[in-house]
CSV table of C-alpha atoms in Angstrom, one decimal:
chain,number,residue,atom,x,y,z
E,1,UNK,CA,-10.2,-209.9,-73.0
E,2,UNK,CA,-9.8,-206.3,-74.0
E,3,UNK,CA,-8.6,-205.3,-77.4
E,4,UNK,CA,-5.3,-203.7,-77.9
E,5,UNK,CA,-5.7,-200.1,-79.1
E,6,UNK,CA,-3.8,-198.6,-82.1
E,7,UNK,CA,-2.0,-196.3,-79.6
E,8,UNK,CA,-0.8,-199.3,-77.6
E,9,UNK,CA,0.4,-201.1,-80.7
E,10,UNK,CA,2.4,-198.0,-81.7
E,11,UNK,CA,3.9,-197.8,-78.3
E,12,UNK,CA,4.8,-201.5,-78.3
E,13,UNK,CA,6.5,-201.1,-81.7
E,14,UNK,CA,8.5,-198.1,-80.4
E,15,UNK,CA,9.6,-200.1,-77.4
E,16,UNK,CA,10.6,-203.0,-79.6
E,17,UNK,CA,12.8,-200.6,-81.6
E,18,UNK,CA,14.3,-199.1,-78.5
E,19,UNK,CA,15.5,-202.4,-77.0
E,20,UNK,CA,18.3,-203.0,-79.5
E,21,UNK,CA,19.4,-199.4,-79.2
E,22,UNK,CA,19.6,-199.7,-75.4
E,23,UNK,CA,21.6,-202.9,-75.7
E,24,UNK,CA,24.1,-201.3,-78.1
E,25,UNK,CA,24.4,-198.2,-75.8
E,26,UNK,CA,25.0,-200.5,-72.8
E,27,UNK,CA,27.7,-202.5,-74.7
E,28,UNK,CA,29.4,-199.2,-75.7
E,29,UNK,CA,29.3,-198.0,-72.1
E,30,UNK,CA,30.9,-201.2,-70.9
E,31,UNK,CA,33.6,-201.1,-73.6
E,32,UNK,CA,34.5,-197.5,-72.7
E,33,UNK,CA,34.4,-198.2,-68.9
E,34,UNK,CA,36.6,-201.3,-69.5
E,35,UNK,CA,39.1,-199.4,-71.6
E,36,UNK,CA,39.4,-196.6,-69.0
E,37,UNK,CA,39.7,-199.2,-66.2
E,38,UNK,CA,42.4,-201.1,-68.1
E,39,UNK,CA,44.3,-197.9,-68.7
E,40,UNK,CA,44.2,-196.9,-65.0
E,41,UNK,CA,45.4,-200.4,-64.0
E,42,UNK,CA,48.3,-200.1,-66.5
E,43,UNK,CA,49.3,-196.7,-65.2
E,44,UNK,CA,48.9,-197.1,-61.4
E,45,UNK,CA,49.0,-200.8,-60.5
E,46,UNK,CA,52.8,-201.1,-60.4
E,47,UNK,CA,53.0,-198.2,-58.0
E,48,UNK,CA,50.2,-199.5,-55.9
E,49,UNK,CA,51.8,-203.0,-55.8
E,50,UNK,CA,55.1,-201.5,-54.9
E,51,UNK,CA,53.5,-199.9,-51.8
E,52,UNK,CA,52.1,-203.2,-50.4
E,53,UNK,CA,54.7,-205.7,-51.5
E,54,UNK,CA,58.3,-206.2,-50.4
E,55,UNK,CA,61.0,-208.3,-52.1
E,56,UNK,CA,64.4,-209.5,-51.0
E,57,UNK,CA,67.2,-207.1,-51.8
E,58,UNK,CA,69.4,-208.2,-54.7
E,59,UNK,CA,72.1,-205.8,-53.5
E,60,UNK,CA,72.9,-204.0,-50.3
E,61,UNK,CA,75.8,-201.6,-49.7
E,62,UNK,CA,78.7,-202.6,-47.5
E,63,UNK,CA,79.5,-199.0,-46.7
E,64,UNK,CA,79.0,-198.6,-42.9
E,65,UNK,CA,78.1,-194.9,-43.2
E,66,UNK,CA,75.4,-195.5,-45.8
E,67,UNK,CA,74.1,-198.5,-43.8
E,68,UNK,CA,73.8,-196.4,-40.6
E,69,UNK,CA,72.1,-193.6,-42.4
E,70,UNK,CA,69.5,-195.8,-44.0
E,71,UNK,CA,68.7,-197.7,-40.9
E,72,UNK,CA,67.5,-194.4,-39.4
E,73,UNK,CA,65.7,-193.3,-42.6
E,74,UNK,CA,63.8,-196.6,-42.9
E,75,UNK,CA,63.0,-196.6,-39.2
E,76,UNK,CA,61.6,-193.1,-39.5
E,77,UNK,CA,59.8,-194.0,-42.8
E,78,UNK,CA,61.3,-190.9,-44.5
E,79,UNK,CA,62.5,-192.6,-47.7
E,80,UNK,CA,60.9,-190.5,-50.5
E,81,UNK,CA,59.4,-192.5,-53.4
E,82,UNK,CA,60.1,-190.7,-56.7
E,83,UNK,CA,58.7,-191.0,-60.2
E,84,UNK,CA,60.7,-189.9,-63.2
E,85,UNK,CA,58.6,-186.7,-63.6
E,86,UNK,CA,59.8,-185.7,-60.2
E,87,UNK,CA,63.3,-185.2,-61.5
E,88,UNK,CA,62.2,-182.6,-64.1
E,89,UNK,CA,61.9,-178.9,-63.5
E,90,UNK,CA,58.3,-177.7,-63.7
E,91,UNK,CA,58.5,-175.9,-67.0
E,92,UNK,CA,60.4,-178.8,-68.7
E,93,UNK,CA,57.9,-181.3,-67.4
E,94,UNK,CA,55.1,-179.3,-69.0
E,95,UNK,CA,56.9,-179.1,-72.3
E,96,UNK,CA,57.8,-182.8,-72.5
E,97,UNK,CA,54.3,-183.8,-71.3
E,98,UNK,CA,52.8,-181.9,-74.3
E,99,UNK,CA,54.7,-184.1,-76.7
E,100,UNK,CA,55.6,-187.4,-74.9
E,101,UNK,CA,53.0,-188.2,-72.3
E,102,UNK,CA,50.4,-189.6,-74.8
E,103,UNK,CA,47.7,-187.2,-73.7
E,104,UNK,CA,46.3,-186.9,-77.2
E,105,UNK,CA,46.0,-190.6,-77.6
E,106,UNK,CA,44.4,-191.1,-74.2
E,107,UNK,CA,41.6,-188.7,-75.2
E,108,UNK,CA,40.6,-190.8,-78.1
E,109,UNK,CA,37.8,-193.3,-77.9
E,110,UNK,CA,38.6,-196.9,-78.9
E,111,UNK,CA,36.9,-196.4,-82.2
E,112,UNK,CA,39.1,-193.4,-83.0
E,113,UNK,CA,42.4,-195.0,-82.4
E,114,UNK,CA,44.2,-195.8,-85.6
E,115,UNK,CA,41.9,-193.6,-87.8
E,116,UNK,CA,43.1,-191.2,-90.4
E,117,UNK,CA,42.2,-188.3,-88.0
E,118,UNK,CA,44.3,-189.7,-85.1
E,119,UNK,CA,47.3,-190.4,-87.3
E,120,UNK,CA,47.0,-186.9,-88.7
E,121,UNK,CA,46.8,-185.4,-85.2
E,122,UNK,CA,50.0,-187.3,-84.2
E,123,UNK,CA,51.8,-186.2,-87.4
E,124,UNK,CA,50.9,-182.5,-86.7
E,125,UNK,CA,52.1,-182.9,-83.1
E,126,UNK,CA,55.4,-184.3,-84.4
E,127,UNK,CA,55.8,-181.4,-86.8
E,128,UNK,CA,55.0,-178.9,-84.0
E,129,UNK,CA,57.6,-180.6,-81.7
E,130,UNK,CA,60.3,-180.4,-84.3
E,131,UNK,CA,60.0,-176.6,-84.4
E,132,UNK,CA,59.5,-176.0,-80.7
E,133,UNK,CA,62.7,-174.6,-79.3
E,134,UNK,CA,61.6,-175.2,-75.7
E,135,UNK,CA,61.1,-178.9,-76.5
E,136,UNK,CA,64.4,-179.3,-78.3
E,137,UNK,CA,66.1,-177.7,-75.3
E,138,UNK,CA,64.3,-179.9,-72.8
E,139,UNK,CA,65.6,-183.0,-74.7
E,140,UNK,CA,69.1,-182.1,-73.7
E,141,UNK,CA,68.6,-180.4,-70.4
E,142,UNK,CA,70.9,-180.9,-67.5
E,143,UNK,CA,68.7,-178.8,-65.2
E,144,UNK,CA,67.9,-180.6,-61.9
E,145,UNK,CA,65.3,-180.3,-59.1
E,146,UNK,CA,67.1,-179.0,-56.1
E,147,UNK,CA,64.5,-180.1,-53.6
E,148,UNK,CA,65.2,-183.8,-54.1
E,149,UNK,CA,69.0,-183.5,-53.7
E,150,UNK,CA,70.5,-185.1,-50.6
E,151,UNK,CA,67.3,-187.0,-49.8
E,152,UNK,CA,66.9,-190.7,-49.2
E,153,UNK,CA,64.8,-191.8,-52.2
E,154,UNK,CA,63.7,-194.8,-54.1
E,155,UNK,CA,63.1,-194.9,-57.8
E,156,UNK,CA,62.4,-197.7,-60.3
E,157,UNK,CA,64.0,-198.1,-63.8
E,158,UNK,CA,66.0,-200.1,-66.2
E,159,UNK,CA,69.8,-200.6,-66.1
E,160,UNK,CA,72.2,-199.6,-68.9
E,161,UNK,CA,75.7,-201.1,-68.1
E,162,UNK,CA,78.7,-198.9,-68.4
E,163,UNK,CA,81.6,-200.6,-66.7
E,164,UNK,CA,81.8,-204.4,-65.9
E,165,UNK,CA,84.2,-206.1,-63.4
E,166,UNK,CA,86.2,-209.2,-64.3
E,167,UNK,CA,83.6,-211.3,-62.5
E,168,UNK,CA,80.9,-209.8,-64.9
E,169,UNK,CA,79.3,-207.9,-62.1
E,170,UNK,CA,78.4,-204.3,-62.8
E,171,UNK,CA,80.7,-201.6,-61.4
E,172,UNK,CA,78.8,-198.6,-62.9
E,173,UNK,CA,75.7,-198.1,-64.9
E,174,UNK,CA,72.9,-195.7,-65.8
E,175,UNK,CA,69.3,-196.0,-64.5
E,176,UNK,CA,66.8,-195.0,-67.2
E,177,UNK,CA,63.0,-194.7,-67.2
E,178,UNK,CA,62.2,-197.2,-70.0
E,179,UNK,CA,63.6,-200.3,-71.6
E,180,UNK,CA,66.0,-199.8,-74.5
E,181,UNK,CA,66.9,-196.2,-73.6
E,182,UNK,CA,70.5,-195.4,-74.6
E,183,UNK,CA,70.8,-198.8,-76.4
E,184,UNK,CA,67.9,-199.4,-78.8
E,185,UNK,CA,66.6,-195.8,-78.6
E,186,UNK,CA,68.1,-192.4,-78.2
E,187,UNK,CA,68.9,-191.5,-74.6
E,188,UNK,CA,66.5,-189.5,-72.5
E,189,UNK,CA,67.4,-186.0,-71.4
E,190,UNK,CA,70.3,-186.0,-68.9
E,191,UNK,CA,67.9,-185.1,-66.1
E,192,UNK,CA,66.1,-188.3,-66.8
E,193,UNK,CA,69.2,-190.5,-66.4
E,194,UNK,CA,70.8,-191.4,-63.1
E,195,UNK,CA,74.5,-192.6,-62.8
E,196,UNK,CA,75.3,-195.3,-60.3
E,197,UNK,CA,78.7,-196.7,-59.2
E,198,UNK,CA,78.9,-199.8,-57.0
E,199,UNK,CA,82.2,-200.7,-55.4
E,200,UNK,CA,80.9,-204.2,-54.6
E,201,UNK,CA,79.5,-204.8,-58.1
E,202,UNK,CA,75.9,-205.9,-59.0
E,203,UNK,CA,75.5,-209.5,-60.2
E,204,UNK,CA,71.7,-209.7,-60.9
E,205,UNK,CA,71.5,-207.3,-63.8
E,206,UNK,CA,69.4,-208.0,-66.8
E,207,UNK,CA,68.6,-205.4,-69.5
E,208,UNK,CA,65.0,-206.5,-69.8
E,209,UNK,CA,64.3,-206.4,-66.0
E,210,UNK,CA,63.3,-203.3,-64.0
E,211,UNK,CA,64.7,-202.6,-60.5
E,212,UNK,CA,63.9,-200.4,-57.6
E,213,UNK,CA,67.0,-198.6,-56.3
E,214,UNK,CA,67.1,-196.9,-52.9
E,215,UNK,CA,69.8,-194.4,-51.9
E,216,UNK,CA,70.9,-190.8,-51.6
E,217,UNK,CA,70.3,-188.7,-54.7
E,218,UNK,CA,72.9,-186.1,-55.6
E,219,UNK,CA,73.7,-183.7,-58.5
E,220,UNK,CA,76.5,-185.0,-60.6
E,221,UNK,CA,77.3,-184.9,-64.3
E,222,UNK,CA,78.6,-188.1,-65.9
E,223,UNK,CA,79.2,-188.3,-69.6
E,224,UNK,CA,79.5,-191.5,-71.6
E,225,UNK,CA,79.1,-192.5,-75.3
E,226,UNK,CA,75.7,-194.0,-74.2
E,227,UNK,CA,74.4,-190.8,-72.7
E,228,UNK,CA,74.9,-188.1,-70.1
E,229,UNK,CA,73.4,-188.1,-66.6
E,230,UNK,CA,72.6,-185.1,-64.4
E,231,UNK,CA,72.0,-187.1,-61.3
E,232,UNK,CA,74.0,-189.7,-59.3
E,233,UNK,CA,72.7,-192.1,-56.7
E,234,UNK,CA,74.6,-193.5,-53.8
E,235,UNK,CA,72.8,-196.8,-53.6
E,236,UNK,CA,71.8,-198.5,-50.4
E,237,UNK,CA,69.9,-201.4,-51.9
E,238,UNK,CA,68.4,-202.8,-55.1
E,239,UNK,CA,65.3,-204.9,-55.5
E,240,UNK,CA,63.4,-206.4,-58.4
E,241,UNK,CA,60.5,-204.3,-59.7
E,242,UNK,CA,57.5,-205.7,-61.7
E,243,UNK,CA,55.7,-203.3,-64.0
E,244,UNK,CA,56.4,-200.2,-66.1
E,245,UNK,CA,58.6,-197.8,-64.1
E,246,UNK,CA,58.0,-194.8,-66.4
E,247,UNK,CA,55.1,-192.8,-65.0
E,248,UNK,CA,55.5,-190.0,-67.5
E,249,UNK,CA,55.9,-191.0,-71.1
E,250,UNK,CA,53.5,-193.0,-73.3
E,251,UNK,CA,54.8,-196.5,-74.3
């Protein structure tokens, strides 16, 4: 049996030291990959699920004109699926994204989240936002996107009741991107709020539940103590939605 040379011993020692390092690097790689995958699932799964699943309508209009229009739109598959960012003019979207979309947080590694540096960066961003006139203007903007007006669209969001019928069904309400808007938190910009009025009333409302509303989107200012909307929606139907409707802000 041949003797092990000093060189081979040194190489064996080096390899023995490298094994734990490789293991740690692999674990870190799996953690980062898992974090990225979880973030992607959180962001895109509700939209993907919406494309492949259907649910029974909780409300459908009794207006013959709207029924006839949507039977054609659905048949032609021309209903436009909108996200909340699609309701923002391009420049305002860029401004709001800078401060609200969570880009700074998404660029941090798991080890950096919650550190002094990350908290400092968030604080500096808040200070910058408070002095940015474009940002302050965007928070109260009634500017709308002309290209989505008059279109058959669907959008998901949460309901904020405005007017209730005697039978406790909703006669009018706001649709907002995230839970608590206008009630627990300040209202979003008017061009991130949609006003809806239903002659038939909507009985299945729950503040904590999200819904997908399909209808014809129009421009229309509606002011209420809870907030101001720049869009109105002539609703064809309402269905339950599972997930986070807001595809724009960080939550």
